[in-house]
PDB file of C-alpha atoms and ligand atoms in Angstrom:
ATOM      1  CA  UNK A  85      61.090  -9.256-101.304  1.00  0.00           C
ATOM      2  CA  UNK A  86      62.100 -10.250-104.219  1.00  0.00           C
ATOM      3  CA  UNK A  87      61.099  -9.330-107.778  1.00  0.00           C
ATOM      4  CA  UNK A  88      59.822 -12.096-109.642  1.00  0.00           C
ATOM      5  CA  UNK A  89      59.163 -14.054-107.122  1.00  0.00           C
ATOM      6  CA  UNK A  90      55.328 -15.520-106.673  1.00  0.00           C
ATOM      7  CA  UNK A  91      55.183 -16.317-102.915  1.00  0.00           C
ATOM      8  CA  UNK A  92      56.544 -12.426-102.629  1.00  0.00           C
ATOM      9  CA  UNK A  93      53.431 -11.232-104.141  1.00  0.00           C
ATOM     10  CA  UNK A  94      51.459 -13.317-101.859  1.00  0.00           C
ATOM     11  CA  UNK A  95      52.527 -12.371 -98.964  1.00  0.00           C
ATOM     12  CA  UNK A  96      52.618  -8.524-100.134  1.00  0.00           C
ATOM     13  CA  UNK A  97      48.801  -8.666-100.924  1.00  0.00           C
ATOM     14  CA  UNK A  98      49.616  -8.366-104.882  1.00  0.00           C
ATOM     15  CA  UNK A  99      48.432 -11.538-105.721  1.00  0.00           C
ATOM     16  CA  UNK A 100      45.046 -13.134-103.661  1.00  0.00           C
ATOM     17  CA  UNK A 101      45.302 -16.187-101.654  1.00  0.00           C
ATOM     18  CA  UNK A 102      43.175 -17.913 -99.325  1.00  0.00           C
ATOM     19  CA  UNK A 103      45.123 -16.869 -95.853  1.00  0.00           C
ATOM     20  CA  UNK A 104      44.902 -19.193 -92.555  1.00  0.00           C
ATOM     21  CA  UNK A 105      47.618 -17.586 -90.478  1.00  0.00           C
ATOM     22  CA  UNK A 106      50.162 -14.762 -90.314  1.00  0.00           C
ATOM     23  CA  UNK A 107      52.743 -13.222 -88.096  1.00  0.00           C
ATOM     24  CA  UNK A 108      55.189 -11.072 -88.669  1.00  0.00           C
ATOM     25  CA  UNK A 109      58.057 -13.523 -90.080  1.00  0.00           C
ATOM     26  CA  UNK A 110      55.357 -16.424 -91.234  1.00  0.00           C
ATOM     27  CA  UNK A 111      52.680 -15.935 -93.817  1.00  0.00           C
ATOM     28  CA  UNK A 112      50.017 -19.326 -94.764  1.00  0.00           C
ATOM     29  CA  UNK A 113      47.744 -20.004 -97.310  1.00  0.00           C
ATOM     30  CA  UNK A 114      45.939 -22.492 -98.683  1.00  0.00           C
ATOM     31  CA  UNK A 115      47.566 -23.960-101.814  1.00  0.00           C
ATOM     32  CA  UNK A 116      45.739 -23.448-105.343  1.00  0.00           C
ATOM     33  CA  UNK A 117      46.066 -27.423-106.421  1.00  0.00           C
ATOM     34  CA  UNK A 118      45.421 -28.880-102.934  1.00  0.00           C
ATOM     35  CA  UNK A 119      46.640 -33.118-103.269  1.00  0.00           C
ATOM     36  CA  UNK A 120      44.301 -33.589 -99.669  1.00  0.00           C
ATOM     37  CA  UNK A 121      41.460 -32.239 -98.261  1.00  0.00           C
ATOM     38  CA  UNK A 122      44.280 -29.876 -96.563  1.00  0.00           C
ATOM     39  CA  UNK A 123      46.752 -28.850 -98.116  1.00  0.00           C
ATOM     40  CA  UNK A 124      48.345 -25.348 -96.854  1.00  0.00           C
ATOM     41  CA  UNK A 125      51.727 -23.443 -98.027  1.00  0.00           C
ATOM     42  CA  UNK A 126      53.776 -21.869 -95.036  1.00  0.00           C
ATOM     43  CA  UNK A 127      56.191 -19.653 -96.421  1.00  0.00           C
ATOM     44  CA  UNK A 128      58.916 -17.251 -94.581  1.00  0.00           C
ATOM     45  CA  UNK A 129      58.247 -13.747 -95.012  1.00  0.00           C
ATOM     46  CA  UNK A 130      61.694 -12.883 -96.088  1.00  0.00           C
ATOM     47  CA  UNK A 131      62.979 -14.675 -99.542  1.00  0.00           C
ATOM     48  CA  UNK A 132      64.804 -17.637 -99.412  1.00  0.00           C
ATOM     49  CA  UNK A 133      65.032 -19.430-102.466  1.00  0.00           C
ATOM     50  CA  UNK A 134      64.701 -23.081-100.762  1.00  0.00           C
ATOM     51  CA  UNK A 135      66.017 -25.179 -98.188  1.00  0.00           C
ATOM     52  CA  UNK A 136      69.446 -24.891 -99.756  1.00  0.00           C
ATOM     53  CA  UNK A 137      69.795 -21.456 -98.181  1.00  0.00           C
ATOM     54  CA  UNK A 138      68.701 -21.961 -94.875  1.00  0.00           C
ATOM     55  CA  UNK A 139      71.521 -20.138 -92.718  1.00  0.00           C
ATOM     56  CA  UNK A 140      72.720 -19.127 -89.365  1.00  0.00           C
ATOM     57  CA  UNK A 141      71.005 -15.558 -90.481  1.00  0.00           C
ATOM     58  CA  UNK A 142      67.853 -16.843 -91.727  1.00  0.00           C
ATOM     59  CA  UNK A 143      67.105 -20.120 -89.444  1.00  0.00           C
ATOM     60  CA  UNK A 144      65.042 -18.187 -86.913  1.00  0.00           C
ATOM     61  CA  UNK A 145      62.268 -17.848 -89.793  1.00  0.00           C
ATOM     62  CA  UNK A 146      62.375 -21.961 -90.049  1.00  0.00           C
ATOM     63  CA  UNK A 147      62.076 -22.298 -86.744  1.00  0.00           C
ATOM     64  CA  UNK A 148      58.977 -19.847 -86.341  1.00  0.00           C
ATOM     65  CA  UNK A 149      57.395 -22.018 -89.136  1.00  0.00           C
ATOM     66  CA  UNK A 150      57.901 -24.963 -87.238  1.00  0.00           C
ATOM     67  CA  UNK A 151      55.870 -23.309 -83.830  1.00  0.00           C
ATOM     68  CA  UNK A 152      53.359 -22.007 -85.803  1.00  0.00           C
ATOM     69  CA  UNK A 153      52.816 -25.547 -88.177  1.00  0.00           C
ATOM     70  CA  UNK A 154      51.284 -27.274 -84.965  1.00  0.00           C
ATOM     71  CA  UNK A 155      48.454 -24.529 -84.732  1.00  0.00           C
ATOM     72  CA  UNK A 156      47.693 -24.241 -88.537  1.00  0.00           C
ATOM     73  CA  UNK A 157      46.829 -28.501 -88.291  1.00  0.00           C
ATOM     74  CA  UNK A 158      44.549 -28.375 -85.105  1.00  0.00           C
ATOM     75  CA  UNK A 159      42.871 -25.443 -86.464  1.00  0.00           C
ATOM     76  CA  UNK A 160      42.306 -27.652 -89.749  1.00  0.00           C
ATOM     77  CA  UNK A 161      41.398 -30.430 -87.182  1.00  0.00           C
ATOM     78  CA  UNK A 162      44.139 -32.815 -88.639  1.00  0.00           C
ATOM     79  CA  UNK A 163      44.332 -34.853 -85.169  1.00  0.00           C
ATOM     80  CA  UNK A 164      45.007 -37.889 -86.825  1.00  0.00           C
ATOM     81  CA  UNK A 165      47.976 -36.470 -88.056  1.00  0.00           C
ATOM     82  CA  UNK A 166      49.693 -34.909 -90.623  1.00  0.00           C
ATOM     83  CA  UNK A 167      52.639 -34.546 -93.085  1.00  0.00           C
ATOM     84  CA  UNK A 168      55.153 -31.703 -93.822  1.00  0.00           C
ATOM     85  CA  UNK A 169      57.252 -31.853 -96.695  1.00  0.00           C
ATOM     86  CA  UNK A 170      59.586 -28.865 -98.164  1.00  0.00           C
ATOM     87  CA  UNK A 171      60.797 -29.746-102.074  1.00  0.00           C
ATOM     88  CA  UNK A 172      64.447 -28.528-102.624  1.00  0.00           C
ATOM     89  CA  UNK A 173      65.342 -28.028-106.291  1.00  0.00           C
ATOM     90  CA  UNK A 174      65.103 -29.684-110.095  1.00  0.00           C
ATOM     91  CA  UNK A 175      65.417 -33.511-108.573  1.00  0.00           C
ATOM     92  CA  UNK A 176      62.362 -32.968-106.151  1.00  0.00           C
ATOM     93  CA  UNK A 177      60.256 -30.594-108.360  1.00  0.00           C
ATOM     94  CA  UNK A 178      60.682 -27.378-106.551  1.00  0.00           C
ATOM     95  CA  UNK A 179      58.305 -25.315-109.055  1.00  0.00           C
ATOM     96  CA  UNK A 180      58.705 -21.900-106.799  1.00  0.00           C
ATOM     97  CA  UNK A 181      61.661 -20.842-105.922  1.00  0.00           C
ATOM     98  CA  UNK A 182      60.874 -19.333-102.411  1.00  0.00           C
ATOM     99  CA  UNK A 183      61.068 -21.917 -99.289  1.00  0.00           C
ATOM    100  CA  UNK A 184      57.802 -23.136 -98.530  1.00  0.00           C
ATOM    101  CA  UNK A 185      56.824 -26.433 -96.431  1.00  0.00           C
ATOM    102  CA  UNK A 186      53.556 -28.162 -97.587  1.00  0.00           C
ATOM    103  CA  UNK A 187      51.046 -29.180 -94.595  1.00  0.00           C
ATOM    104  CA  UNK A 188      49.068 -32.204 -95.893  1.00  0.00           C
ATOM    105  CA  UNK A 189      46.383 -33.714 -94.229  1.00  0.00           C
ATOM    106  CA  UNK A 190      43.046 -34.854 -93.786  1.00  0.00           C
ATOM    107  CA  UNK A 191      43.090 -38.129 -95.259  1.00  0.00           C
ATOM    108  CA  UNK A 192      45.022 -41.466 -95.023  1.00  0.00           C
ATOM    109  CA  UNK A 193      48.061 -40.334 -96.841  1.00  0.00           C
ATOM    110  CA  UNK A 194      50.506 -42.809 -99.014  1.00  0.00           C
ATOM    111  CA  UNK A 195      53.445 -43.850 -97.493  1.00  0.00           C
ATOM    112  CA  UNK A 196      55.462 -43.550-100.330  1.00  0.00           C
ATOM    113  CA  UNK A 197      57.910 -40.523-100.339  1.00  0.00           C
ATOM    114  CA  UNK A 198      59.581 -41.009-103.736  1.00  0.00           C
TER     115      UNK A 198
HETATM  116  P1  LIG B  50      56.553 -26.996-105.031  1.00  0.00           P
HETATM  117  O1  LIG B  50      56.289 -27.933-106.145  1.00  0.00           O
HETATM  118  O2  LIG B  50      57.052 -27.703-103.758  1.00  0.00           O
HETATM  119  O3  LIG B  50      57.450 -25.839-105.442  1.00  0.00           O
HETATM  120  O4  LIG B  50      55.139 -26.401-104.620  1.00  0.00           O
HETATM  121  C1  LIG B  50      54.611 -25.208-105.097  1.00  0.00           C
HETATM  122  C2  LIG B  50      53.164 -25.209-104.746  1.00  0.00           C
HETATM  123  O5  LIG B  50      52.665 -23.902-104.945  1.00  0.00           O
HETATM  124  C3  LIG B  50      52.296 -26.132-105.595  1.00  0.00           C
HETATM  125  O6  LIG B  50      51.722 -27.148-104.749  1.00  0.00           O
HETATM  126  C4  LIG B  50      51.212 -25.246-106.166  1.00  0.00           C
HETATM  127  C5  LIG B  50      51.326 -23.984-105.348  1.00  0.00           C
HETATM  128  N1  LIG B  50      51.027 -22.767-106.082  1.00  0.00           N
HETATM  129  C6  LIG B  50      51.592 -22.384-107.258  1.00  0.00           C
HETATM  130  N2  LIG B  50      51.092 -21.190-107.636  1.00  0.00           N
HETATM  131  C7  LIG B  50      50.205 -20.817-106.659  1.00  0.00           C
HETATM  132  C8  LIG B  50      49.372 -19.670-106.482  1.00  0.00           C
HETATM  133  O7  LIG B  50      49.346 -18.732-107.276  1.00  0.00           O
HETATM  134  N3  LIG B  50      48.605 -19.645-105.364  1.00  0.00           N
HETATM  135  C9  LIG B  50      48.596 -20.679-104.451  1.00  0.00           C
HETATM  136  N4  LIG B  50      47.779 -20.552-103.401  1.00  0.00           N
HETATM  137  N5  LIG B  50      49.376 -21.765-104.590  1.00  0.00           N
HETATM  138  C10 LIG B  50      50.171 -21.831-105.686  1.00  0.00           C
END
């Protein structure tokens, strides 16, 4: 855990969020400016900054958030499909610095990435 860190105090309970799944290395919530009709946070319950620091050490946290995406977006009922999308620093707008991949769905989403 670190500090100063927002998604820490999520997933310790000292800030509220609206949870929709949690394990022991994976912690989701719904986030607080949703841009679709879903729009959920999954976040690794240890910190890593971003996808910068992703490491041999870490990696089985990623991967864990990548089994449990697939069950967060039927339980949302996205089975039209839906898009994952993890910002990495200044350039792409990272605005908290603690790895997080964005579920969107629920609509026709844009096709443009940039
Ligand atoms: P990013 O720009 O990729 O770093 O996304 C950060 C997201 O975090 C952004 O979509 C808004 C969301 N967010 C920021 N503060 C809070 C909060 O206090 N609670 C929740 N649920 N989401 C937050």
């Amino acid at each position: 855990m670190a500090n100063d860190c927002l998604f820490c105090k999520i997933i310790a309970g000292d800030i509220p969020s609206t949870k929709v799944y949690e394990d022991d290395m994976v912690y989701a919530f719904r986030d607080i400016a949703p841009m679709a009709p879903t729009h959920v946070l999954v976040v690794p319950k240890v910190h890593i900054a971003s996808a910068d620091e992703v490491s041999a050490e870490n990696s089985a946290y990623v991967a864990r958030i990548f089994e449990v995406i697939p069950n967060i977006a039927a339980a949302d009922g996205l089975t039209g499909g839906y898009r994952v999308i993890t910002n990495c620093g200044a350039d792409a707008c990272q605005s908290v610095k603690h790895l997080h991949f964005h579920i969107l769905g629920g609509k026709m989403l844009a096709l443009e990435m940039a």
